[in-house]
């Protein structure tokens, strides 16, 4: 019986296998038939659909590079912050954006916390914004406002605008504050470009908002919870005028240069350096955007994405400025402005300007502009840009250039003397020095600031070698060009070449004349900036080389995170713009005259600088000036006080230029002396303190090393 049963089981097994194989065969047959249908019947249609997909590349912003001073103290850095962004696909419609805005309003608060700021936000919601919002919510009703007969005569844009016109105030005034919040969100979404991230909210994004949005991204197409950055300035307003600004994400690219930026690969809503060094070094600071390639269907749905160019943060810019020293220079100017107006005599004094640079390398160590905010002189604000933007009559500070012009033109030679007494050309006012100085040579003329000596140089350059009191003089107008060309060799009347988006070259007097050239020779005609004066005195200090002043010290690649700074990408080297074309002995002669101004009795700066540990050389200056009102009417006659200096005179490492315009004509304030003295005191005191700190650090290292060696020795003995 058992044998019969085994035979039946053996007979059933092949039968079942045959059924299984037959089923598999049928499945393969169905699959092959389906593949045939796809390939043969629908292949062309599917291929057409595939070809409709597009590939687009979007560029995602990266953090901007940071800015540091010469000692690697950060001046402008990025402060990270939560951000909600929107990256729309291609072909997204207004209705779609409204739906996203409505959803997003459930998770974020778009209104500012400050009531006044909230009012400003609400004021930005225009009548058109409200009408468009009502239109989207009531599209069927809105379309009924324009009969088909009228619509036929219009294009789509005209139809839309006409419908908006017919939406009444009663209709759109029904929107609530919640609706207004949705409108604000939608306005941000509307600003977004296809496949380009647009910040919806970055200020005041709370951790709770960030978490809520991140949790609901699936229902918020295009929305992302990410991080953004905003510029932060650890030194507050100090040096901010020179650092400059960047545009906001809302402002985007500057309208006047939009084509330039677009050609360089920027997006319209990118933030860029708009002023100052942020603008000057935009190419370094901007970084390299991450480029993502999206594959999309013809309906705009993103099918795939791939990073084709990795992003890289902006490079860090290291400046030549010493921020600790900069703070001290600012304080000197602020304090001296306050001191000058204590007695109430300085009615028109507003500004004090100073530039400090290394005369050998052109490195700018500090620039300061401090200004009263109004005529009441109650509050002082930082206006450092004025050292580059505003030019003033420099007075006698430029007499070094006049003497050198006389040498080079052959008018005078070292030791040449003139008799200093008032001069008068027929039909012109009498001109003279601050007092009758008698016989003076070139060094005396610099030490005691003789105007008359400079007048003779000007007249002789114009062709008058036989001047007589109250007589007409011969004058060749070409002498103006000749003397100005000499001055330009020092940077006076031309661009200094400073690495900054804008600098003034000053006013050039239009009229030639013997009397006017005499004025020019003593700094009473053309105007110059504080930066030009700094370059001029540096050229004399270093032996006749006009070096280009510069704020940039070096550029570093982004840090990899393993160190504080990346590798050096670029170093700013000293650039010599020109060498003064004259015998070196002439430069040395003027250097001696400048030394006597500060260090010999009778020198115009002697009483303010004697007894200092640092030996100074330079030149003082006073220039008559006029103040006019907005209508061009003369309000007052004032004076500009100036000074150029360098120290130590025999091995200069610092050059200073100071301009204080529009003191009262009867002013007795020595503000130009006090500011220069204060700056030099600050520089050499800081240098001494740092040297002591370095010495102490070295001593501490040696002490620690000895202690470690003793500890190691003791441990060895214990082990033995």
XYZ file of C-alpha atoms in Angstrom:
720
model
C 0.000 0.000 0.000
C 2.816 2.337 0.869
C 4.476 1.675 -2.492
C 1.341 2.757 -4.373
C 1.153 6.001 -2.397
C 4.827 6.821 -3.123
C 4.290 6.284 -6.835
C 1.336 8.733 -6.809
C 3.421 11.409 -5.045
C 6.269 10.984 -7.532
C 3.809 11.340 -10.403
C 2.308 14.557 -8.951
C 5.682 16.364 -8.462
C 6.638 16.729 -12.184
C 3.088 17.834 -12.929
C 3.302 20.660 -10.414
C 6.686 21.754 -11.727
C 5.256 21.866 -15.216
C 2.446 24.109 -14.009
C 4.954 26.422 -12.286
C 7.140 26.623 -15.383
C 4.062 27.360 -17.495
C 3.080 30.253 -15.181
C 6.608 31.681 -15.325
C 6.488 31.352 -19.113
C 3.212 33.279 -19.216
C 4.640 36.054 -17.022
C 7.709 36.416 -19.251
C 5.429 36.445 -22.291
C 3.326 39.225 -20.791
C 6.500 41.198 -19.903
C 7.900 40.796 -23.420
C 4.589 41.878 -24.954
C 4.506 44.931 -22.635
C 8.081 45.841 -23.541
C 7.156 45.547 -27.163
C 4.223 47.887 -26.690
C 6.463 50.396 -24.896
C 9.239 50.162 -27.456
C 7.267 49.830 -30.672
C 3.877 51.433 -30.116
C 4.697 54.107 -27.474
C 8.463 54.422 -27.901
C 8.336 57.595 -29.935
C 5.927 59.297 -27.528
C 8.055 58.415 -24.517
C 11.219 59.582 -26.285
C 9.546 62.899 -27.012
C 8.627 63.226 -23.341
C 12.189 62.483 -22.289
C 13.500 65.105 -24.666
C 11.180 67.653 -23.058
C 13.131 67.521 -19.794
C 15.512 70.407 -19.251
C 18.686 70.888 -17.283
C 19.168 74.164 -15.418
C 21.974 75.323 -13.173
C 21.303 77.411 -10.081
C 23.930 79.142 -7.977
C 23.640 79.013 -4.202
C 25.285 81.840 -2.175
C 28.145 81.118 0.225
C 29.325 83.038 3.321
C 31.196 86.257 2.573
C 34.869 86.550 3.488
C 35.751 88.438 6.665
C 37.942 91.527 7.158
C 40.786 91.782 9.691
C 43.337 94.370 10.784
C 47.088 93.899 10.487
C 47.201 92.048 13.833
C 44.421 89.642 12.721
C 41.732 91.228 14.854
C 38.406 90.828 13.070
C 36.837 94.110 11.893
C 33.888 92.816 9.848
C 32.619 89.288 10.360
C 29.600 87.137 9.589
C 27.053 86.542 12.311
C 25.095 83.326 11.591
C 21.332 83.419 11.915
C 18.316 81.234 11.196
C 16.672 81.849 7.827
C 13.597 80.715 5.935
C 14.163 80.615 2.167
C 12.110 79.941 -0.943
C 13.481 78.364 -4.119
C 10.708 78.225 -6.741
C 10.726 75.703 -9.582
C 10.233 76.933 -13.119
C 6.711 77.832 -14.170
C 5.328 78.350 -10.686
C 2.144 80.452 -10.719
C 0.857 83.193 -8.437
C -1.815 80.849 -7.100
C 0.878 78.349 -6.130
C 2.863 81.003 -4.287
C -0.257 82.114 -2.447
C -0.865 78.574 -1.241
C 2.718 78.345 0.019
C 2.372 81.737 1.747
C -0.842 80.676 3.448
C 0.754 77.483 4.731
C 3.965 79.227 5.809
C 1.993 81.850 7.755
C 0.878 79.046 10.061
C 4.470 78.434 11.173
C 6.194 81.844 11.208
C 5.384 85.344 12.411
C 6.204 87.773 9.607
C 5.622 90.923 11.645
C 8.466 92.640 13.480
C 8.354 92.638 17.262
C 8.934 96.382 17.489
C 5.568 98.197 17.060
C 7.114 100.996 14.993
C 8.792 98.525 12.681
C 5.516 96.653 12.318
C 3.812 99.900 11.266
C 6.451 100.358 8.580
C 5.789 96.834 7.313
C 2.061 97.463 7.081
C 2.663 100.706 5.201
C 4.558 98.764 2.555
C 1.390 96.829 1.679
C 0.027 98.814 -1.250
C -3.484 99.059 -2.611
C -2.397 96.926 -5.562
C -1.073 94.242 -3.176
C -4.496 94.049 -1.536
C -6.321 93.906 -4.864
C -4.066 91.149 -6.180
C -4.607 89.173 -2.982
C -8.395 89.549 -3.259
C -8.209 88.548 -6.934
C -6.422 85.281 -6.118
C -8.896 84.428 -3.367
C -11.931 85.310 -5.497
C -10.782 84.532 -9.019
C -14.183 83.488 -10.420
C -15.880 86.578 -9.040
C -13.045 88.783 -10.237
C -13.226 87.458 -13.807
C -16.899 88.368 -13.961
C -15.930 92.032 -13.598
C -14.680 92.061 -17.196
C -17.282 91.003 -19.823
C -16.041 88.797 -22.685
C -16.850 91.523 -25.246
C -14.393 93.916 -23.556
C -11.808 91.213 -22.889
C -11.563 90.360 -26.606
C -10.046 93.782 -27.286
C -7.269 93.353 -24.693
C -4.231 91.203 -24.188
C -3.762 89.208 -20.973
C -1.847 91.936 -19.172
C -4.433 94.574 -20.026
C -7.244 92.270 -18.912
C -5.564 91.648 -15.579
C -4.922 95.338 -14.902
C -8.471 96.251 -15.867
C -9.911 93.677 -13.470
C -7.731 95.039 -10.663
C -9.015 98.530 -11.413
C -12.596 97.315 -10.951
C -11.998 95.721 -7.565
C -13.563 98.108 -5.076
C -12.156 99.377 -1.797
C -15.084 97.820 0.046
C -14.055 94.426 -1.321
C -10.343 94.451 -0.532
C -10.769 96.313 2.777
C -12.272 93.148 4.230
C -8.833 91.517 4.573
C -7.662 90.824 8.124
C -4.296 91.275 9.809
C -3.652 87.594 9.186
C -4.298 88.244 5.495
C -1.806 91.107 5.610
C 0.815 88.772 7.053
C 0.179 86.354 4.183
C 0.549 89.263 1.741
C 3.938 90.147 3.253
C 5.090 86.546 2.875
C 3.793 86.337 -0.687
C 5.579 89.581 -1.610
C 8.848 87.882 -0.627
C 7.934 84.759 -2.583
C 7.093 86.890 -5.626
C 10.602 88.348 -5.574
C 12.193 84.920 -6.025
C 13.726 83.877 -9.346
C 13.377 80.334 -10.625
C 15.766 77.903 -8.924
C 17.375 80.759 -6.984
C 17.085 80.849 -3.169
C 15.226 83.898 -1.883
C 15.230 84.812 1.809
C 11.680 85.063 3.131
C 12.667 85.814 6.707
C 16.074 85.967 8.378
C 15.725 88.596 11.092
C 14.106 87.522 14.355
C 13.623 83.902 13.264
C 13.134 82.040 16.544
C 14.334 78.481 17.164
C 10.668 77.462 17.471
C 9.815 78.924 14.046
C 12.862 77.278 12.521
C 11.879 73.894 13.991
C 8.227 74.191 12.906
C 9.159 75.013 9.318
C 11.779 72.249 9.198
C 9.199 69.770 10.455
C 6.656 70.681 7.745
C 8.889 71.059 4.692
C 6.977 68.300 2.884
C 3.888 70.497 2.718
C 5.823 73.662 1.856
C 7.137 73.215 -1.711
C 10.239 75.310 -2.325
C 10.591 76.374 1.314
C 13.709 75.526 3.293
C 14.848 76.116 6.877
C 18.508 77.026 6.654
C 21.069 79.516 7.962
C 22.020 82.954 6.702
C 24.518 85.575 7.853
C 24.627 89.267 8.557
C 27.666 91.551 8.846
C 28.786 92.294 12.410
C 31.330 94.931 13.432
C 33.175 94.280 16.731
C 34.630 97.828 16.700
C 31.209 99.408 16.141
C 31.534 102.653 14.121
C 35.335 102.778 14.244
C 36.669 102.606 10.688
C 33.186 101.715 9.394
C 33.218 104.532 6.829
C 36.256 102.964 5.209
C 35.070 99.350 5.521
C 31.898 100.383 3.696
C 28.576 98.605 3.302
C 27.071 95.671 1.447
C 23.658 95.755 -0.166
C 20.797 94.005 1.536
C 19.296 90.846 0.111
C 16.120 92.814 -0.605
C 17.992 95.581 -2.436
C 20.104 93.087 -4.389
C 22.447 94.302 -7.091
C 22.937 98.075 -7.466
C 20.653 99.219 -10.294
C 23.334 101.385 -11.909
C 25.720 98.426 -12.279
C 23.311 95.529 -12.655
C 24.506 94.468 -16.126
C 28.115 94.407 -14.909
C 27.273 92.106 -12.008
C 24.988 89.843 -14.029
C 27.790 89.370 -16.571
C 30.014 88.185 -13.703
C 27.555 85.473 -12.679
C 25.665 87.240 -9.897
C 21.967 86.749 -9.255
C 19.731 89.800 -9.036
C 19.102 89.368 -5.316
C 22.769 88.845 -4.372
C 24.379 91.002 -1.714
C 27.472 92.848 -2.948
C 29.920 95.401 -1.608
C 28.316 98.766 -2.306
C 30.836 101.201 -0.808
C 34.312 101.323 0.706
C 36.603 98.331 0.972
C 33.622 95.959 0.792
C 33.210 97.192 -2.782
C 36.922 97.508 -3.565
C 37.613 93.872 -2.674
C 34.283 92.349 -3.700
C 35.990 89.833 -6.011
C 37.906 88.346 -3.056
C 35.167 88.569 -0.450
C 32.291 87.152 -2.540
C 33.489 83.548 -2.653
C 32.469 80.916 -5.210
C 28.828 79.911 -5.299
C 27.819 76.280 -5.211
C 26.387 75.372 -8.621
C 23.606 72.765 -8.647
C 22.273 71.289 -11.886
C 18.559 70.451 -11.818
C 16.878 68.074 -14.248
C 13.222 69.046 -14.690
C 10.213 67.833 -16.581
C 8.462 70.062 -19.039
C 5.940 70.862 -16.321
C 8.678 72.232 -14.062
C 8.875 69.312 -11.646
C 12.427 68.702 -10.396
C 13.424 65.157 -11.294
C 17.041 65.141 -10.179
C 19.807 67.435 -8.894
C 23.578 67.249 -8.914
C 26.302 69.535 -7.488
C 28.494 70.396 -10.466
C 30.666 73.069 -8.806
C 31.291 72.889 -5.027
C 30.844 76.174 -3.161
C 33.690 77.973 -1.431
C 33.398 80.735 1.173
C 34.813 84.154 0.371
C 38.472 84.870 0.995
C 39.510 86.812 4.091
C 40.965 90.282 3.592
C 43.724 91.421 5.967
C 44.247 95.187 6.149
C 47.266 97.313 7.012
C 45.301 99.242 9.633
C 46.059 98.728 13.326
C 42.661 98.928 15.052
C 44.065 99.509 18.536
C 46.065 102.432 17.173
C 43.066 103.542 15.068
C 40.964 103.822 18.235
C 43.608 106.022 19.836
C 43.857 108.285 16.781
C 40.069 108.711 16.715
C 40.071 109.623 20.391
C 42.829 112.208 19.866
C 40.823 113.937 17.146
C 37.580 113.847 19.129
C 39.205 115.256 22.245
C 41.017 118.040 20.396
C 37.816 119.048 18.582
C 36.094 119.368 21.958
C 39.005 121.321 23.417
C 39.058 123.745 20.487
C 35.430 124.782 20.927
C 35.365 125.052 24.722
C 35.566 128.848 24.700
C 32.910 129.122 21.984
C 35.148 131.076 19.601
C 35.273 128.418 16.849
C 31.877 129.069 15.272
C 32.537 127.295 11.962
C 34.831 124.474 13.059
C 33.272 121.131 12.078
C 35.980 118.652 11.044
C 39.350 117.236 11.983
C 41.051 114.883 9.515
C 44.173 112.749 9.823
C 46.027 110.066 7.864
C 48.831 107.926 9.279
C 50.929 105.718 7.022
C 54.255 103.973 6.751
C 56.264 106.282 4.438
C 58.439 103.451 3.158
C 55.760 100.910 2.216
C 52.592 102.961 1.771
C 50.745 100.875 4.387
C 47.927 102.947 5.874
C 48.047 102.526 9.655
C 45.046 104.711 10.520
C 42.682 107.194 8.920
C 40.390 109.368 10.963
C 37.727 111.926 10.259
C 35.780 113.297 13.200
C 33.014 115.841 12.660
C 30.452 117.757 14.650
C 26.991 116.661 13.566
C 25.581 120.190 13.543
C 26.363 123.862 14.088
C 25.762 123.480 17.839
C 28.874 121.276 18.075
C 27.239 119.008 20.634
C 27.877 115.604 19.111
C 30.757 114.131 17.130
C 30.416 111.466 14.459
C 32.937 109.409 12.498
C 33.538 110.716 8.944
C 36.769 108.971 7.988
C 35.828 108.999 4.288
C 36.539 112.744 4.261
C 40.294 112.125 4.207
C 39.738 110.850 0.658
C 36.635 112.725 -0.464
C 37.225 116.302 0.699
C 40.067 118.601 -0.333
C 41.183 121.789 1.414
C 43.754 124.536 1.012
C 46.823 123.199 2.797
C 48.740 126.426 3.478
C 52.447 126.319 4.215
C 52.515 122.533 4.630
C 53.360 122.283 0.900
C 56.371 124.594 1.026
C 58.691 121.610 0.862
C 57.369 120.939 -2.656
C 57.803 124.623 -3.545
C 61.447 124.632 -2.446
C 62.105 121.441 -4.415
C 60.397 122.998 -7.474
C 62.800 125.916 -7.135
C 65.815 123.594 -6.973
C 64.735 121.469 -9.939
C 63.863 124.453 -12.146
C 67.213 126.106 -11.372
C 65.576 129.134 -9.736
C 67.409 128.598 -6.448
C 70.246 126.475 -5.130
C 70.864 125.249 -1.572
C 71.804 128.244 0.588
C 70.193 130.834 -1.706
C 68.894 133.858 0.266
C 66.087 136.377 -0.188
C 65.056 139.352 1.901
C 61.712 138.670 3.577
C 59.645 141.849 3.572
C 56.116 142.546 2.256
C 55.652 142.454 -1.526
C 53.104 144.130 -3.771
C 52.368 143.774 -7.467
C 50.694 146.755 -9.073
C 46.907 146.510 -8.712
C 46.979 143.624 -6.200
C 46.916 143.405 -2.388
C 50.142 143.416 -0.406
C 51.494 139.946 0.370
C 53.929 138.964 3.081
C 54.965 136.451 5.712
C 53.423 136.194 9.168
C 56.115 138.713 10.173
C 59.091 140.359 8.490
C 61.885 137.787 8.689
C 64.729 139.705 7.000
C 67.325 137.709 5.091
C 66.461 134.023 4.968
C 67.932 131.080 3.115
C 66.074 127.951 2.003
C 66.383 126.245 5.405
C 65.295 129.386 7.249
C 62.345 129.699 4.873
C 61.138 126.241 5.874
C 61.979 126.546 9.587
C 60.256 129.928 10.056
C 57.717 129.448 7.213
C 58.615 132.386 4.978
C 55.933 133.220 2.430
C 58.103 135.795 0.692
C 60.809 133.267 -0.132
C 58.184 131.145 -1.894
C 56.815 134.233 -3.696
C 60.218 134.873 -5.245
C 60.391 131.276 -6.492
C 56.959 131.681 -8.121
C 57.800 135.028 -9.766
C 61.104 133.782 -11.143
C 59.482 130.646 -12.540
C 57.072 133.016 -14.314
C 59.969 134.984 -15.829
C 60.260 137.923 -13.391
C 63.837 138.262 -12.108
C 63.774 141.964 -11.279
C 60.797 142.398 -9.002
C 60.096 145.946 -7.806
C 57.573 146.926 -5.145
C 54.169 148.016 -6.555
C 55.310 147.549 -10.163
C 53.889 145.245 -12.823
C 55.690 141.960 -13.348
C 56.389 139.743 -16.303
C 54.571 136.418 -16.138
C 54.490 133.365 -18.379
C 51.309 131.323 -17.649
C 53.260 128.143 -18.451
C 54.856 128.558 -15.022
C 51.606 127.326 -13.481
C 51.819 124.077 -15.432
C 55.484 123.754 -14.571
C 55.018 124.144 -10.808
C 51.909 121.951 -10.775
C 53.859 119.221 -12.573
C 56.508 119.386 -9.864
C 53.828 119.107 -7.192
C 52.260 116.120 -8.966
C 55.500 114.195 -8.548
C 54.666 114.176 -4.823
C 51.030 113.203 -5.319
C 49.618 116.729 -4.943
C 46.857 117.349 -7.477
C 46.667 113.753 -8.766
C 45.202 110.470 -7.551
C 47.328 108.816 -4.905
C 46.415 105.350 -6.218
C 44.836 104.319 -2.889
C 42.844 101.068 -3.092
C 39.467 102.680 -2.535
C 36.486 103.119 -4.876
C 36.759 106.918 -4.941
C 39.217 109.645 -4.070
C 39.149 113.359 -4.851
C 42.082 114.981 -6.600
C 41.121 118.428 -5.317
C 40.229 121.757 -6.877
C 42.449 123.200 -9.599
C 42.299 126.983 -9.784
C 41.274 128.009 -13.331
C 42.995 131.386 -13.662
C 46.716 131.811 -14.314
C 48.439 134.910 -12.980
C 51.571 135.973 -11.124
C 49.713 136.719 -7.888
C 47.805 133.452 -8.045
C 50.985 131.436 -8.601
C 52.411 133.177 -5.544
C 49.321 131.973 -3.654
C 49.753 128.469 -5.046
C 53.377 128.379 -3.854
C 52.224 128.816 -0.244
C 49.224 126.480 -0.458
C 46.586 129.179 -0.888
C 45.087 128.307 -4.293
C 44.566 124.643 -5.261
C 43.141 122.191 -2.705
C 44.414 118.780 -1.610
C 43.120 115.864 0.475
C 44.644 114.575 3.689
C 45.634 111.401 1.813
C 47.482 113.462 -0.816
C 49.336 115.343 1.920
C 50.279 112.029 3.563
C 51.708 110.756 0.268
C 53.569 114.031 -0.267
C 55.283 114.028 3.133
C 56.060 110.309 2.797
C 57.826 111.009 -0.498
C 60.096 113.503 1.244
C 60.566 111.249 4.275
C 61.715 108.197 2.284
C 64.144 110.053 0.055
C 62.035 110.849 -3.011
C 59.976 107.732 -3.785
C 56.238 108.302 -4.232
C 54.741 105.079 -2.913
C 51.143 104.068 -3.434
C 49.172 104.155 -0.172
C 47.162 101.006 0.400
C 44.759 99.430 2.894
C 45.329 95.840 1.744
C 48.020 93.793 3.475
C 47.123 90.322 2.236
C 44.313 88.033 1.126
C 43.905 84.571 2.623
C 42.012 81.537 1.396
C 39.066 80.374 3.532
C 40.039 78.430 6.616
C 39.550 74.672 6.431
C 38.510 74.649 10.077
C 41.781 73.137 11.240
C 43.410 76.557 11.657
C 42.332 80.141 12.323
C 43.312 81.360 8.859
C 43.769 79.827 5.443
C 46.867 79.994 3.298
C 48.024 83.297 1.806
C 46.404 83.885 -1.584
C 47.815 87.337 -2.334
C 50.194 89.793 -0.695
C 50.141 93.532 -1.329
C 53.654 94.654 -2.164
C 55.049 98.178 -2.058
C 54.318 100.004 -5.324
C 56.616 102.901 -6.247
C 54.640 105.203 -8.546
C 57.568 107.462 -9.426
C 60.962 108.649 -8.236
C 61.449 112.371 -7.847
C 63.562 113.443 -10.816
C 66.175 115.544 -9.075
C 69.472 115.332 -7.239
C 69.178 113.437 -3.940
C 70.974 116.279 -2.189
C 67.916 118.462 -2.791
C 65.651 116.002 -0.983
C 68.115 115.825 1.894
C 68.171 119.625 2.050
C 64.396 119.776 2.470
C 64.559 116.946 5.019
C 66.951 119.124 7.028
C 64.592 122.084 6.741
C 61.710 119.906 7.935
C 63.849 118.719 10.878
C 64.549 122.304 11.891
C 60.831 123.127 11.884
C 60.372 120.740 14.835
C 63.780 120.643 16.503
C 65.482 124.035 16.200
C 64.563 127.259 18.039
C 62.464 129.478 15.803
C 60.892 126.470 14.107
C 57.122 126.882 13.837
C 56.544 123.548 15.628
C 59.506 123.702 18.004
C 57.610 124.748 21.145
C 55.111 121.899 20.770
C 57.552 119.047 20.152
C 60.740 119.814 22.037
C 61.653 117.282 24.662
C 60.042 114.310 22.942
C 61.813 110.953 22.881
C 60.968 110.602 19.198
C 62.574 113.072 16.791
C 60.075 114.580 14.379
C 60.402 116.404 11.065
C 57.735 118.075 8.979
C 55.933 121.310 8.223
C 53.108 123.360 9.687
C 50.487 125.139 7.616
C 47.873 127.877 7.837
C 45.615 128.845 4.949
C 42.931 131.504 4.586
C 39.558 130.050 3.704
C 35.980 131.191 3.196
C 32.669 129.725 4.346
C 29.615 130.147 2.112
C 25.980 129.325 2.793
C 23.706 127.241 0.562
C 22.888 130.305 -1.545
C 26.547 130.994 -2.269
C 26.769 134.004 0.028
C 29.988 134.576 1.977
C 29.284 133.834 5.638
C 32.721 134.078 7.219
C 36.435 134.196 6.592
C 38.198 131.331 8.340
C 41.552 129.552 8.418
C 42.620 125.966 7.792
C 45.284 124.578 10.131
C 47.377 121.747 8.711
C 50.494 119.764 9.475
C 52.611 117.097 7.824
C 55.193 115.184 9.845
C 57.251 112.007 10.042
C 59.321 110.284 12.726
C 61.969 109.371 13.571
C 63.427 111.908 11.125
C 66.596 109.877 10.431
C 64.807 106.530 10.007
C 61.119 107.297 9.423
C 58.520 104.626 10.194
C 55.419 106.809 10.482
C 54.133 109.757 8.445
C 51.192 111.929 9.505
C 49.003 114.450 7.683
C 46.464 116.583 9.551
C 43.848 119.020 8.243
C 41.517 121.048 10.460
C 39.451 123.380 8.257
C 37.450 126.506 9.063
C 38.661 127.758 12.395
C 37.807 131.387 13.140
C 40.152 133.862 11.495
C 41.334 135.117 14.876
C 41.783 131.591 16.243
C 44.720 130.916 18.512
C 44.017 127.183 18.731
C 47.076 124.956 18.189
C 44.803 122.048 17.271
C 46.972 120.889 14.350
C 50.004 120.683 16.680
C 48.022 118.941 19.411
C 46.543 116.342 17.080
C 49.902 115.519 15.487
C 51.594 115.321 18.881
C 48.781 113.134 20.226
C 49.025 110.733 17.271
C 52.808 110.403 17.563
C 52.602 109.932 21.344
C 50.004 107.187 20.844
C 52.080 105.436 18.185
C 55.369 105.323 20.084
C 53.716 104.547 23.438
C 51.849 101.634 21.887
C 55.045 100.436 20.236
C 56.877 100.551 23.583
C 54.061 98.757 25.438
C 53.960 95.988 22.852
C 57.720 95.571 23.037
C 57.417 95.147 26.817
C 54.608 92.617 26.388
C 56.689 90.650 23.895
C 59.649 90.685 26.281
C 57.461 89.485 29.159
C 56.036 86.693 27.025
C 59.555 85.593 26.106
C 60.550 85.613 29.786
C 57.459 83.604 30.711
C 58.267 81.043 28.023
C 61.825 80.709 29.325
C 60.578 80.359 32.901
C 58.059 77.709 31.901
C 60.746 75.853 29.971
C 63.101 75.850 32.995
C 60.266 74.707 35.280
C 59.425 71.892 32.869
C 63.048 70.785 32.685
C 63.285 70.752 36.498
C 60.043 68.763 36.707
C 61.308 66.285 34.118
C 64.579 65.910 36.032
C 62.721 65.331 39.305
C 60.511 62.704 37.663
C 63.585 60.911 36.296
C 65.156 60.801 39.767
C 61.968 59.419 41.310
C 61.778 56.744 38.620
C 65.348 55.686 39.346
